[in-house]
Each structure stands twice: as structure tokens, then as C-alpha cells.
Amino acid sequence: AIEPRALPGIKVVQLVGAMGARNVEYDGHALVQRLAEKLQGEAYFIHAPFLCQSPEVAAAVMGTQSVQQTLAMGRQAEVALLGVGSTRLEYSSFYLAGYVPQEELEQLQQAGAVGDIAGIHFDRQGNFVCDAFYQRLVTIRREDLLRIPERIGVAGGSGKGLAILGALRGRLINHLVTDVQAAQEVLAHCA
């Protein structure tokens, strides 16, 4: 294993709200904290839920000073480390964290969504879909995410191929860290 080196002055910024207490593996606070500790950097958090009940609630939360400050830091980022989410039931962080029921996940799928990055859902061609869902999120805005020069997508396992392919086609990520199973699935979808 490669040991990360200390990067003095580095800022580790959470770009999406918290996934909640049900699934710590996907919780932004925990991920940011661990990375900041490894790099001996300073952590900036979004103390708000990732998914809100309505667009109005999300807009109100996004308008708070603390969320605005953290997202402003995110807009200055040169590198973003991003998970590539899937709308497949067994891989969906929204479903696994208990944020959406199976019926709502199926609605996302019916709208064409195969994956998401920072909650921004896209289809297999990389086109943005599910705008009504996106409006309920406390997350970096699409245009701000796309302005970050280096966007490293991380995803692996069979079942993530379509999500990875859509993220690459939509240019949401311009670097990819994956495994053999996912890479083979991506290639199979390109054939």
C-alpha cells in the first residue's frame, strides 16, 4: 500500500451533504475526515442532509452561511475525488443509506438515470436527467463541478459499468480509478 504524504495547507472539502447515520461507508463527513487525517490537511464540512424533502427546503439549506462557505471552498478546488454512484438497487448509495425507497429509485431508472456523481444523475450517454431530484439535493452545482480541472472518479465492481460509462461520456470525470470487473463491463457496453 502507498502511504499518503502530508500536504501542508491542503484543504479537504465536502461537496455533498451528509448521507445520514444508516450507512457510514457513504457518509461525506467520515470520508472527508479520514482523508484530511491521512493528508494532515484541514477539513471543511457540509452540516446538512444530502437529500431534502422538497426543492424549497434544499434551497433554504443551500442558502445558509455555513453551506455557502463550504461550497465556495469547493468551487476553488483544483482536484475533486468523486464516487461514481449507480441507480442499480444493490449499488445505489441513496437506496443503501435509506434516503430513497425502491419505488423512487425505480423512477430514476425509468427517467433514464444509470448513475450519479455528487447526486447529479445522468443517462448512459452522459446527459443530465432527473432535474426534479437534483433540485432536492444539497450538493455542488453541476456547472461548478465541471469547472474543477481534475475530476477523479472512483468506482469498482461488476454492476458499475454503465454508471462509469455515462460519467465518462458526460465528462463528469476526466480520470478514473477502477478495477478489472468494472473496466470489463464498461468495455462490454461500448461493443
PDB file of C-alpha atoms in Angstrom:
ATOM      1  CA  ALA A   1       0.000   0.000   0.000  1.00  0.00           C
ATOM      2  CA  ILE A   2       1.122   3.515  -0.760  1.00  0.00           C
ATOM      3  CA  GLU A   3       1.245   5.763   2.264  1.00  0.00           C
ATOM      4  CA  PRO A   4      -0.121   9.259   1.618  1.00  0.00           C
ATOM      5  CA  ARG A   5       2.278  12.052   2.374  1.00  0.00           C
ATOM      6  CA  ALA A   6       1.447  15.143   4.367  1.00  0.00           C
ATOM      7  CA  LEU A   7       0.445  18.081   2.196  1.00  0.00           C
ATOM      8  CA  PRO A   8       0.789  21.258   4.277  1.00  0.00           C
ATOM      9  CA  GLY A   9      -2.052  23.689   3.717  1.00  0.00           C
ATOM     10  CA  ILE A  10      -4.247  21.221   1.846  1.00  0.00           C
ATOM     11  CA  LYS A  11      -7.970  21.664   2.290  1.00  0.00           C
ATOM     12  CA  VAL A  12     -10.304  18.669   2.081  1.00  0.00           C
ATOM     13  CA  VAL A  13     -13.795  19.920   1.239  1.00  0.00           C
ATOM     14  CA  GLN A  14     -17.066  18.015   1.376  1.00  0.00           C
ATOM     15  CA  LEU A  15     -19.036  18.678  -1.830  1.00  0.00           C
ATOM     16  CA  VAL A  16     -22.323  16.980  -0.877  1.00  0.00           C
ATOM     17  CA  GLY A  17     -24.473  16.893   2.229  1.00  0.00           C
ATOM     18  CA  ALA A  18     -24.386  14.022   4.683  1.00  0.00           C
ATOM     19  CA  MET A  19     -25.899  10.644   3.847  1.00  0.00           C
ATOM     20  CA  GLY A  20     -27.073  10.138   7.412  1.00  0.00           C
ATOM     21  CA  ALA A  21     -26.421   7.652  10.153  1.00  0.00           C
ATOM     22  CA  ARG A  22     -27.612   4.463   8.457  1.00  0.00           C
ATOM     23  CA  ASN A  23     -24.624   3.836   6.215  1.00  0.00           C
ATOM     24  CA  VAL A  24     -21.368   5.351   7.461  1.00  0.00           C
ATOM     25  CA  GLU A  25     -19.448   3.933   4.472  1.00  0.00           C
ATOM     26  CA  TYR A  26     -21.064   6.581   2.230  1.00  0.00           C
ATOM     27  CA  ASP A  27     -21.119   9.433   4.744  1.00  0.00           C
ATOM     28  CA  GLY A  28     -19.359  12.542   3.463  1.00  0.00           C
ATOM     29  CA  HIS A  29     -18.305  13.680   6.925  1.00  0.00           C
ATOM     30  CA  ALA A  30     -16.487  10.428   7.642  1.00  0.00           C
ATOM     31  CA  LEU A  31     -14.811  10.318   4.217  1.00  0.00           C
ATOM     32  CA  VAL A  32     -13.621  13.928   4.434  1.00  0.00           C
ATOM     33  CA  GLN A  33     -12.365  13.445   7.982  1.00  0.00           C
ATOM     34  CA  ARG A  34     -10.381  10.299   7.112  1.00  0.00           C
ATOM     35  CA  LEU A  35      -8.801  11.899   4.036  1.00  0.00           C
ATOM     36  CA  ALA A  36      -7.918  15.081   5.935  1.00  0.00           C
ATOM     37  CA  GLU A  37      -6.261  12.996   8.661  1.00  0.00           C
ATOM     38  CA  LYS A  38      -4.269  10.954   6.120  1.00  0.00           C
ATOM     39  CA  LEU A  39      -3.070  14.088   4.316  1.00  0.00           C
ATOM     40  CA  GLN A  40      -2.716  16.141   7.509  1.00  0.00           C
ATOM     41  CA  GLY A  41      -4.980  18.713   5.915  1.00  0.00           C
ATOM     42  CA  GLU A  42      -7.861  20.863   7.086  1.00  0.00           C
ATOM     43  CA  ALA A  43     -11.394  19.515   6.705  1.00  0.00           C
ATOM     44  CA  TYR A  44     -14.413  21.573   5.641  1.00  0.00           C
ATOM     45  CA  PHE A  45     -17.842  20.022   6.140  1.00  0.00           C
ATOM     46  CA  ILE A  46     -21.405  20.499   4.967  1.00  0.00           C
ATOM     47  CA  HIS A  47     -23.535  20.118   8.076  1.00  0.00           C
ATOM     48  CA  ALA A  48     -26.746  19.391   6.234  1.00  0.00           C
ATOM     49  CA  PRO A  49     -28.561  16.441   4.710  1.00  0.00           C
ATOM     50  CA  PHE A  50     -27.740  15.393   1.150  1.00  0.00           C
ATOM     51  CA  LEU A  51     -31.368  14.920   0.096  1.00  0.00           C
ATOM     52  CA  CYS A  52     -34.191  17.175   1.301  1.00  0.00           C
ATOM     53  CA  GLN A  53     -37.967  16.689   1.224  1.00  0.00           C
ATOM     54  CA  SER A  54     -38.528  19.426  -1.340  1.00  0.00           C
ATOM     55  CA  PRO A  55     -36.658  21.848  -3.611  1.00  0.00           C
ATOM     56  CA  GLU A  56     -37.700  24.689  -1.303  1.00  0.00           C
ATOM     57  CA  VAL A  57     -36.100  23.047   1.733  1.00  0.00           C
ATOM     58  CA  ALA A  58     -32.938  22.284  -0.269  1.00  0.00           C
ATOM     59  CA  ALA A  59     -32.741  25.891  -1.479  1.00  0.00           C
ATOM     60  CA  ALA A  60     -33.117  27.171   2.089  1.00  0.00           C
ATOM     61  CA  VAL A  61     -30.364  24.860   3.339  1.00  0.00           C
ATOM     62  CA  MET A  62     -28.119  25.763   0.387  1.00  0.00           C
ATOM     63  CA  GLY A  63     -28.626  29.423   1.295  1.00  0.00           C
ATOM     64  CA  THR A  64     -27.250  29.072   4.821  1.00  0.00           C
ATOM     65  CA  GLN A  65     -23.942  30.744   5.513  1.00  0.00           C
ATOM     66  CA  SER A  66     -22.046  27.603   6.558  1.00  0.00           C
ATOM     67  CA  VAL A  67     -23.120  25.613   3.477  1.00  0.00           C
ATOM     68  CA  GLN A  68     -22.343  28.582   1.223  1.00  0.00           C
ATOM     69  CA  GLN A  69     -18.849  28.900   2.745  1.00  0.00           C
ATOM     70  CA  THR A  70     -18.027  25.220   2.260  1.00  0.00           C
ATOM     71  CA  LEU A  71     -19.344  25.169  -1.313  1.00  0.00           C
ATOM     72  CA  ALA A  72     -17.331  28.336  -2.056  1.00  0.00           C
ATOM     73  CA  MET A  73     -14.223  26.418  -0.938  1.00  0.00           C
ATOM     74  CA  GLY A  74     -15.298  23.558  -3.223  1.00  0.00           C
ATOM     75  CA  ARG A  75     -15.573  25.902  -6.188  1.00  0.00           C
ATOM     76  CA  GLN A  76     -11.896  26.786  -5.700  1.00  0.00           C
ATOM     77  CA  ALA A  77     -10.794  23.148  -5.815  1.00  0.00           C
ATOM     78  CA  GLU A  78      -8.223  22.024  -8.333  1.00  0.00           C
ATOM     79  CA  VAL A  79      -8.921  18.315  -7.762  1.00  0.00           C
ATOM     80  CA  ALA A  80     -12.139  16.518  -6.851  1.00  0.00           C
ATOM     81  CA  LEU A  81     -12.241  12.904  -5.688  1.00  0.00           C
ATOM     82  CA  LEU A  82     -15.693  11.628  -6.665  1.00  0.00           C
ATOM     83  CA  GLY A  83     -17.560   8.408  -6.202  1.00  0.00           C
ATOM     84  CA  VAL A  84     -19.478   7.174  -9.232  1.00  0.00           C
ATOM     85  CA  GLY A  85     -22.887   6.093  -7.987  1.00  0.00           C
ATOM     86  CA  SER A  86     -25.253   3.685  -9.659  1.00  0.00           C
ATOM     87  CA  THR A  87     -29.026   3.508  -9.823  1.00  0.00           C
ATOM     88  CA  ARG A  88     -28.891  -0.268  -9.590  1.00  0.00           C
ATOM     89  CA  LEU A  89     -30.571  -1.293  -6.342  1.00  0.00           C
ATOM     90  CA  GLU A  90     -27.593  -3.208  -4.959  1.00  0.00           C
ATOM     91  CA  TYR A  91     -25.161  -0.316  -5.644  1.00  0.00           C
ATOM     92  CA  SER A  92     -27.240   2.824  -5.069  1.00  0.00           C
ATOM     93  CA  SER A  93     -25.898   4.825  -2.130  1.00  0.00           C
ATOM     94  CA  PHE A  94     -29.207   6.727  -1.973  1.00  0.00           C
ATOM     95  CA  TYR A  95     -31.086   3.458  -1.504  1.00  0.00           C
ATOM     96  CA  LEU A  96     -28.494   1.752   0.722  1.00  0.00           C
ATOM     97  CA  ALA A  97     -28.342   4.778   3.023  1.00  0.00           C
ATOM     98  CA  GLY A  98     -32.128   4.727   3.347  1.00  0.00           C
ATOM     99  CA  TYR A  99     -32.664   8.063   1.623  1.00  0.00           C
ATOM    100  CA  VAL A 100     -34.934   6.796  -1.132  1.00  0.00           C
ATOM    101  CA  PRO A 101     -37.314   3.857  -1.247  1.00  0.00           C
ATOM    102  CA  GLN A 102     -37.094   1.322  -4.046  1.00  0.00           C
ATOM    103  CA  GLU A 103     -40.023   2.972  -5.852  1.00  0.00           C
ATOM    104  CA  GLU A 104     -38.215   6.306  -6.118  1.00  0.00           C
ATOM    105  CA  LEU A 105     -35.051   4.586  -7.319  1.00  0.00           C
ATOM    106  CA  GLU A 106     -37.112   2.845  -9.997  1.00  0.00           C
ATOM    107  CA  GLN A 107     -38.492   6.252 -11.055  1.00  0.00           C
ATOM    108  CA  LEU A 108     -34.919   7.492 -11.533  1.00  0.00           C
ATOM    109  CA  GLN A 109     -34.187   4.421 -13.646  1.00  0.00           C
ATOM    110  CA  GLN A 110     -37.338   4.953 -15.720  1.00  0.00           C
ATOM    111  CA  ALA A 111     -36.174   8.512 -16.405  1.00  0.00           C
ATOM    112  CA  GLY A 112     -33.006   7.019 -17.890  1.00  0.00           C
ATOM    113  CA  ALA A 113     -30.603   7.502 -14.980  1.00  0.00           C
ATOM    114  CA  VAL A 114     -27.824   4.922 -14.809  1.00  0.00           C
ATOM    115  CA  GLY A 115     -25.612   6.726 -12.312  1.00  0.00           C
ATOM    116  CA  ASP A 116     -24.727   9.876 -10.443  1.00  0.00           C
ATOM    117  CA  ILE A 117     -21.798  11.934  -9.301  1.00  0.00           C
ATOM    118  CA  ALA A 118     -22.442  14.219  -6.339  1.00  0.00           C
ATOM    119  CA  GLY A 119     -26.134  13.392  -6.810  1.00  0.00           C
ATOM    120  CA  ILE A 120     -26.098  14.666 -10.384  1.00  0.00           C
ATOM    121  CA  HIS A 121     -27.847  11.877 -12.292  1.00  0.00           C
ATOM    122  CA  PHE A 122     -27.029  11.074 -15.888  1.00  0.00           C
ATOM    123  CA  ASP A 123     -28.022   8.553 -18.548  1.00  0.00           C
ATOM    124  CA  ARG A 124     -25.742   6.116 -20.373  1.00  0.00           C
ATOM    125  CA  GLN A 125     -24.752   8.871 -22.844  1.00  0.00           C
ATOM    126  CA  GLY A 126     -23.784  11.251 -20.035  1.00  0.00           C
ATOM    127  CA  ASN A 127     -26.799  13.553 -20.418  1.00  0.00           C
ATOM    128  CA  PHE A 128     -28.188  15.068 -17.239  1.00  0.00           C
ATOM    129  CA  VAL A 129     -31.547  13.635 -16.198  1.00  0.00           C
ATOM    130  CA  CYS A 130     -33.843  13.756 -13.157  1.00  0.00           C
ATOM    131  CA  ASP A 131     -33.716  17.512 -12.590  1.00  0.00           C
ATOM    132  CA  ALA A 132     -36.557  17.383 -10.039  1.00  0.00           C
ATOM    133  CA  PHE A 133     -34.463  15.026  -7.885  1.00  0.00           C
ATOM    134  CA  TYR A 134     -31.367  17.219  -8.332  1.00  0.00           C
ATOM    135  CA  GLN A 135     -33.297  20.257  -7.073  1.00  0.00           C
ATOM    136  CA  ARG A 136     -33.818  18.456  -3.728  1.00  0.00           C
ATOM    137  CA  LEU A 137     -30.077  17.993  -3.135  1.00  0.00           C
ATOM    138  CA  VAL A 138     -27.556  19.864  -1.034  1.00  0.00           C
ATOM    139  CA  THR A 139     -24.594  19.471  -3.354  1.00  0.00           C
ATOM    140  CA  ILE A 140     -22.135  21.328  -5.517  1.00  0.00           C
ATOM    141  CA  ARG A 141     -23.897  22.665  -8.594  1.00  0.00           C
ATOM    142  CA  ARG A 142     -23.286  20.928 -11.925  1.00  0.00           C
ATOM    143  CA  GLU A 143     -21.571  23.877 -13.530  1.00  0.00           C
ATOM    144  CA  ASP A 144     -19.263  24.341 -10.523  1.00  0.00           C
ATOM    145  CA  LEU A 145     -18.305  20.673 -10.537  1.00  0.00           C
ATOM    146  CA  LEU A 146     -17.436  20.808 -14.230  1.00  0.00           C
ATOM    147  CA  ARG A 147     -15.140  23.806 -13.610  1.00  0.00           C
ATOM    148  CA  ILE A 148     -12.874  21.753 -11.315  1.00  0.00           C
ATOM    149  CA  PRO A 149      -9.930  20.903 -13.587  1.00  0.00           C
ATOM    150  CA  GLU A 150      -9.139  17.406 -12.287  1.00  0.00           C
ATOM    151  CA  ARG A 151     -12.187  15.214 -11.513  1.00  0.00           C
ATOM    152  CA  ILE A 152     -11.144  11.746 -10.382  1.00  0.00           C
ATOM    153  CA  GLY A 153     -13.946   9.187 -10.460  1.00  0.00           C
ATOM    154  CA  VAL A 154     -13.677   6.139  -8.205  1.00  0.00           C
ATOM    155  CA  ALA A 155     -15.877   3.081  -8.783  1.00  0.00           C
ATOM    156  CA  GLY A 156     -15.426  -0.629  -8.974  1.00  0.00           C
ATOM    157  CA  GLY A 157     -17.103  -3.986  -9.168  1.00  0.00           C
ATOM    158  CA  SER A 158     -19.293  -5.580 -11.744  1.00  0.00           C
ATOM    159  CA  GLY A 159     -22.504  -3.627 -11.950  1.00  0.00           C
ATOM    160  CA  LYS A 160     -20.892  -0.185 -12.115  1.00  0.00           C
ATOM    161  CA  GLY A 161     -20.056  -0.316 -15.826  1.00  0.00           C
ATOM    162  CA  LEU A 162     -22.990   1.710 -17.172  1.00  0.00           C
ATOM    163  CA  ALA A 163     -22.566   4.354 -14.474  1.00  0.00           C
ATOM    164  CA  ILE A 164     -18.854   4.698 -15.240  1.00  0.00           C
ATOM    165  CA  LEU A 165     -19.532   4.844 -18.971  1.00  0.00           C
ATOM    166  CA  GLY A 166     -22.150   7.585 -18.543  1.00  0.00           C
ATOM    167  CA  ALA A 167     -19.826   9.587 -16.269  1.00  0.00           C
ATOM    168  CA  LEU A 168     -17.027   9.358 -18.831  1.00  0.00           C
ATOM    169  CA  ARG A 169     -19.268  10.203 -21.791  1.00  0.00           C
ATOM    170  CA  GLY A 170     -20.714  13.184 -19.929  1.00  0.00           C
ATOM    171  CA  ARG A 171     -17.199  14.316 -18.964  1.00  0.00           C
ATOM    172  CA  LEU A 172     -18.187  14.496 -15.319  1.00  0.00           C
ATOM    173  CA  ILE A 173     -14.888  12.769 -14.619  1.00  0.00           C
ATOM    174  CA  ASN A 174     -11.662  13.072 -16.551  1.00  0.00           C
ATOM    175  CA  HIS A 175      -9.700  10.443 -14.574  1.00  0.00           C
ATOM    176  CA  LEU A 176     -10.865   7.019 -13.423  1.00  0.00           C
ATOM    177  CA  VAL A 177      -9.782   4.651 -10.675  1.00  0.00           C
ATOM    178  CA  THR A 178     -11.446   1.264 -11.092  1.00  0.00           C
ATOM    179  CA  ASP A 179     -10.931  -2.478 -11.082  1.00  0.00           C
ATOM    180  CA  VAL A 180     -10.854  -5.171 -13.756  1.00  0.00           C
ATOM    181  CA  GLN A 181     -14.504  -6.189 -13.333  1.00  0.00           C
ATOM    182  CA  ALA A 182     -15.820  -2.668 -13.828  1.00  0.00           C
ATOM    183  CA  ALA A 183     -13.438  -1.978 -16.720  1.00  0.00           C
ATOM    184  CA  GLN A 184     -14.560  -5.141 -18.497  1.00  0.00           C
ATOM    185  CA  GLU A 185     -18.204  -4.145 -18.039  1.00  0.00           C
ATOM    186  CA  VAL A 186     -17.530  -0.674 -19.454  1.00  0.00           C
ATOM    187  CA  LEU A 187     -15.876  -2.220 -22.498  1.00  0.00           C
ATOM    188  CA  ALA A 188     -18.767  -4.662 -22.940  1.00  0.00           C
ATOM    189  CA  HIS A 189     -21.214  -1.731 -23.052  1.00  0.00           C
ATOM    190  CA  CYS A 190     -19.053   0.001 -25.673  1.00  0.00           C
ATOM    191  CA  ALA A 191     -19.030  -3.002 -28.014  1.00  0.00           C
TER     192      ALA A 191
END
